[in-house]
Short mmCIF file of C-alpha atoms in Angstrom, two decimals:
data_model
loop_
_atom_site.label_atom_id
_atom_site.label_comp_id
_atom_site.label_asym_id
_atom_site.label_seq_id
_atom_site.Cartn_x
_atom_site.Cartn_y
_atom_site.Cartn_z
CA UNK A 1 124.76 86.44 74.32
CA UNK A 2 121.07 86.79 74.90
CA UNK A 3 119.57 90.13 74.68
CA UNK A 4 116.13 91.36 75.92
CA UNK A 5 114.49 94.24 75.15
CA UNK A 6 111.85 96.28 77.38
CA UNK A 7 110.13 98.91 75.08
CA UNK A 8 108.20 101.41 76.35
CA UNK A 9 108.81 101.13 80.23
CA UNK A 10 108.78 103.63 82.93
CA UNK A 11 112.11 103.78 85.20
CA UNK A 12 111.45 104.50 89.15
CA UNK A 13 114.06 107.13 89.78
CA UNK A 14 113.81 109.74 92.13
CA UNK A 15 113.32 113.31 91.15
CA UNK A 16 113.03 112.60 87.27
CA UNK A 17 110.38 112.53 84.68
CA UNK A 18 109.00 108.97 84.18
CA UNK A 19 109.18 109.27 80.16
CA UNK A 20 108.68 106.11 78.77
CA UNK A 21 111.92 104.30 77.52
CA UNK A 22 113.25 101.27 76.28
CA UNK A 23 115.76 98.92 78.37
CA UNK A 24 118.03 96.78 76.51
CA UNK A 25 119.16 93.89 78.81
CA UNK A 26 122.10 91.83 77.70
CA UNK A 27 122.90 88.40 79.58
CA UNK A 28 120.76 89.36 82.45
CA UNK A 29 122.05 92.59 83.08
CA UNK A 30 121.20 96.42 82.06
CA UNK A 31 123.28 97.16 78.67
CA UNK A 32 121.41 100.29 77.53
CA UNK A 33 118.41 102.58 78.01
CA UNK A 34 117.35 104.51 75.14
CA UNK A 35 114.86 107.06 73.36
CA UNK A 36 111.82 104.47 72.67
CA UNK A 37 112.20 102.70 69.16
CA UNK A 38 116.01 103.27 68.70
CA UNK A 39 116.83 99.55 69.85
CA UNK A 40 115.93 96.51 67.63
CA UNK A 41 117.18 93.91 68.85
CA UNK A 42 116.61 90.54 70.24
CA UNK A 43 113.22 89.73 72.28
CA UNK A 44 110.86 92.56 72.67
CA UNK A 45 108.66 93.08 75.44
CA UNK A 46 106.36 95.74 75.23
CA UNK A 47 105.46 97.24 78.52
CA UNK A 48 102.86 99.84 77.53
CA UNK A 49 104.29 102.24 80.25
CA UNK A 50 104.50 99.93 83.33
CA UNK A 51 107.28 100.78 85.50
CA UNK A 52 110.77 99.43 86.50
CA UNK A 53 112.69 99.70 89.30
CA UNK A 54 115.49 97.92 90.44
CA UNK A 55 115.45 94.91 92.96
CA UNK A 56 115.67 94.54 96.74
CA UNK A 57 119.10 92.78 96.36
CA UNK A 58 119.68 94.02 100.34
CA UNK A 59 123.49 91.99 100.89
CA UNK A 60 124.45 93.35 104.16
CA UNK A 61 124.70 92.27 107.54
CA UNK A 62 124.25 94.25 111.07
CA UNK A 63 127.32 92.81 112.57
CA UNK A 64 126.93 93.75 115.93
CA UNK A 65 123.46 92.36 116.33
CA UNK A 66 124.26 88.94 114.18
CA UNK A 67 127.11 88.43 116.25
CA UNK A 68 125.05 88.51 119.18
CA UNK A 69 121.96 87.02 118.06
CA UNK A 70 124.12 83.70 117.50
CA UNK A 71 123.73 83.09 121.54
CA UNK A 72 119.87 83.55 121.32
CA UNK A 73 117.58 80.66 121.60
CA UNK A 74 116.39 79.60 118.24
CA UNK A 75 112.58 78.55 118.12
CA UNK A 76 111.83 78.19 114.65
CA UNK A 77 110.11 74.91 113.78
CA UNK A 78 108.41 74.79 117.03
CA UNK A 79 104.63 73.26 117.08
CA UNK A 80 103.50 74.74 120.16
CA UNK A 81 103.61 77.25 123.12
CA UNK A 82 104.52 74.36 125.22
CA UNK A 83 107.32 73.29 123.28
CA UNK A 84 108.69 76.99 123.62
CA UNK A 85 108.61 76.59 126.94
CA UNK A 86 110.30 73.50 127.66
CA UNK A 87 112.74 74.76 125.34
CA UNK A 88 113.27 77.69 127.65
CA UNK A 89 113.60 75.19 130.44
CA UNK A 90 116.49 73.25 128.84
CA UNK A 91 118.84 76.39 128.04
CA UNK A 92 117.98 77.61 131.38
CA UNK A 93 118.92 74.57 133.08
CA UNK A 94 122.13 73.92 130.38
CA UNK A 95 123.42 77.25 129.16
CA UNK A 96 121.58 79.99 131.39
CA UNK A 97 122.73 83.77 130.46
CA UNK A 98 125.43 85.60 132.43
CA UNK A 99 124.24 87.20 136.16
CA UNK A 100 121.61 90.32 135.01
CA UNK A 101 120.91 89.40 131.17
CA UNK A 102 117.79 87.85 129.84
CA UNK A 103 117.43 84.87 127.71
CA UNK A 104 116.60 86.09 124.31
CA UNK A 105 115.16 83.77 121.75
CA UNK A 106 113.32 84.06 118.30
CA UNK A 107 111.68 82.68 115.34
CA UNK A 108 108.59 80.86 117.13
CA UNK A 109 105.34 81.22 114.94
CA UNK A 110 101.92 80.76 116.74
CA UNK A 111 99.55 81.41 114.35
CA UNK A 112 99.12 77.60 114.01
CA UNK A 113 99.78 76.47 117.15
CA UNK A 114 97.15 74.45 119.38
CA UNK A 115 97.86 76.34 122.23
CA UNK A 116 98.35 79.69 123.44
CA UNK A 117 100.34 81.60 124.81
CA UNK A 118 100.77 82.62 128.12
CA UNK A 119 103.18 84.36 130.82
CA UNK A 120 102.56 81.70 133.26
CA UNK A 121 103.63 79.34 130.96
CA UNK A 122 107.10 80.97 130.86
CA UNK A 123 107.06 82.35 134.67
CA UNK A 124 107.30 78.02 135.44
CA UNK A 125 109.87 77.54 133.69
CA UNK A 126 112.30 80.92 134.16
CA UNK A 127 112.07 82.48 137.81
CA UNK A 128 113.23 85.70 137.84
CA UNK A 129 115.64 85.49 134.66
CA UNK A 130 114.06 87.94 132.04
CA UNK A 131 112.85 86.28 129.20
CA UNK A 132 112.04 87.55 125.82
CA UNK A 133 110.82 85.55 122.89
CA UNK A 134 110.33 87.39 119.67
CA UNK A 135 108.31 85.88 116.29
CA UNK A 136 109.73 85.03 113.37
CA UNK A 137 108.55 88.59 111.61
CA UNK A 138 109.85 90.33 114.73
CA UNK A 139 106.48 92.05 115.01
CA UNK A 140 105.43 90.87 118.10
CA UNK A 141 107.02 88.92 121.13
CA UNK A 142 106.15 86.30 124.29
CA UNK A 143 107.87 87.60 127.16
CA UNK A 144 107.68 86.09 131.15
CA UNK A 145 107.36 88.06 133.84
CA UNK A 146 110.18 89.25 134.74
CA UNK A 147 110.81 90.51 131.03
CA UNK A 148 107.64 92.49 131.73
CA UNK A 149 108.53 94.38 134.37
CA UNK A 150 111.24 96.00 132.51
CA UNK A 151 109.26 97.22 129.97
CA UNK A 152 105.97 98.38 132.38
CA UNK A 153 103.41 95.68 131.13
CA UNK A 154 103.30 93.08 133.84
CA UNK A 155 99.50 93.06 133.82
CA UNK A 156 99.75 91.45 130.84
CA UNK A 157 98.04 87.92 131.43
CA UNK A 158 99.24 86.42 127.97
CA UNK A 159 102.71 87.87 127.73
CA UNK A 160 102.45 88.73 124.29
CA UNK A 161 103.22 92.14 122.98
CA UNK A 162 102.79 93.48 119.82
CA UNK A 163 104.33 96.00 116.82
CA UNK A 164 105.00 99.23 118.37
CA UNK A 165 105.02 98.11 122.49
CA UNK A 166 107.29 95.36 121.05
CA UNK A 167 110.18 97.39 119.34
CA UNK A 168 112.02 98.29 122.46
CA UNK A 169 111.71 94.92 123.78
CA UNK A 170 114.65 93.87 122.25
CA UNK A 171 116.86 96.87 122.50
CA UNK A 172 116.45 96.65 126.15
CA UNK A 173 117.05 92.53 126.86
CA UNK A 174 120.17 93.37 125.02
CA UNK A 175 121.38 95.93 126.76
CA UNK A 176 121.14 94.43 130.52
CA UNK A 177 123.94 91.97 128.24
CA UNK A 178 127.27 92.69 129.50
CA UNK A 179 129.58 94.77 126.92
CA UNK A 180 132.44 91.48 126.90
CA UNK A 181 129.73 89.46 125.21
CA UNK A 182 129.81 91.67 122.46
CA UNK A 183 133.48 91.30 121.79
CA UNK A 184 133.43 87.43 122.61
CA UNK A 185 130.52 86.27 120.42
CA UNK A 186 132.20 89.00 117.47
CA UNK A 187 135.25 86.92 117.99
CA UNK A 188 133.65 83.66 118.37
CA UNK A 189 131.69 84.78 114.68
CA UNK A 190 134.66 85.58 112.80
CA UNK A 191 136.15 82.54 114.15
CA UNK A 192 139.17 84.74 116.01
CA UNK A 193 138.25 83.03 119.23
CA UNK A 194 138.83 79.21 117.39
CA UNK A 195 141.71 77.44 118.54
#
């Protein structure tokens, strides 16, 4: 058994006094907190009144939108805005989505690419299907033409949109999805729809 202790430290906790404290932590996990100087055992760590608070250990899932994000096209580890497209191309030309949904994709990052960019880019390779291409932090997306119009920006020479014209981007390419794709790719994800 290995035992840690944090003396002195200040615990994060909503609507109490941060009173210093000491943490006793036993194999990795919280055993004990106590008055300072009560605990005297194994290492000590003395904090001096920095504070603790618990870590983003976030296990959850948004089923609904995993489910369906399993049909989008995945762009991470491209080089370049041309490689997006020609992606686009070849799931347009392979596995195109249902009459009156977009093509959703995500995960490109351009910050290093050697070229930019732009709507005509996509518009060549996508007609009239609505495309929507979001970045890997989901802060901004590349969307063609089409994908534009929904959302009131087709002046918009690059394509790109960013943080807060972006959010409803996504919301809205997934709704023109019809509702059975939903229940198909849920199925499909928990592996119902397998043999």
């Amino acid at each position: 058994m290995t035992d840690l202790l944090l003396r002195r430290v200040r615990l994060v906790r909503a609507g109490l006094a941060a009173d210093p404290v000491d943490v006793l932590i036993t194999d990795g996990t919280i055993a004990r907190v106590s008055p300072v100087g009560t605990e005297s055992v194994g290492e000590v760590v003395d904090l001096d009144g920095r504070y603790l608070m618990n870590g983003l250990w976030d296990h959850h899932v948004h089923f609904q939108q995993w489910a369906l994000s399993r049909q989008h096209l995945d762009l991470s580890g491209t080089t370049s805005a041309r490689e997006v497209a020609d992606r686009v191309r070849d799931r347009l030309a392979t596995n195109p989505p249902s009459a009156g949904a977009g093509l959703l994709g995500y995960g490109f990052r351009d910050g290093l690419w050697p070229d930019q960019p732009l709507k005509s880019m996509l518009d060549e390779v996508s007609g009239d299907v609505p495309v929507a291409l979001a970045s890997a932090d989901l802060h901004s997306g590349w969307l063609n033409s089409a994908a534009l119009r929904l959302i009131g920006a087709a002046d918009r020479p690059s394509g790109v949109v960013r943080e807060t014209e972006f959010a409803p981007v996504m919301a809205l390419m997934q709704s023109a999805a019809p509702s059975t794709a939903l229940v198909t790719e849920a199925a499909q994800a928990t592996g119902a729809a397998d043999g």
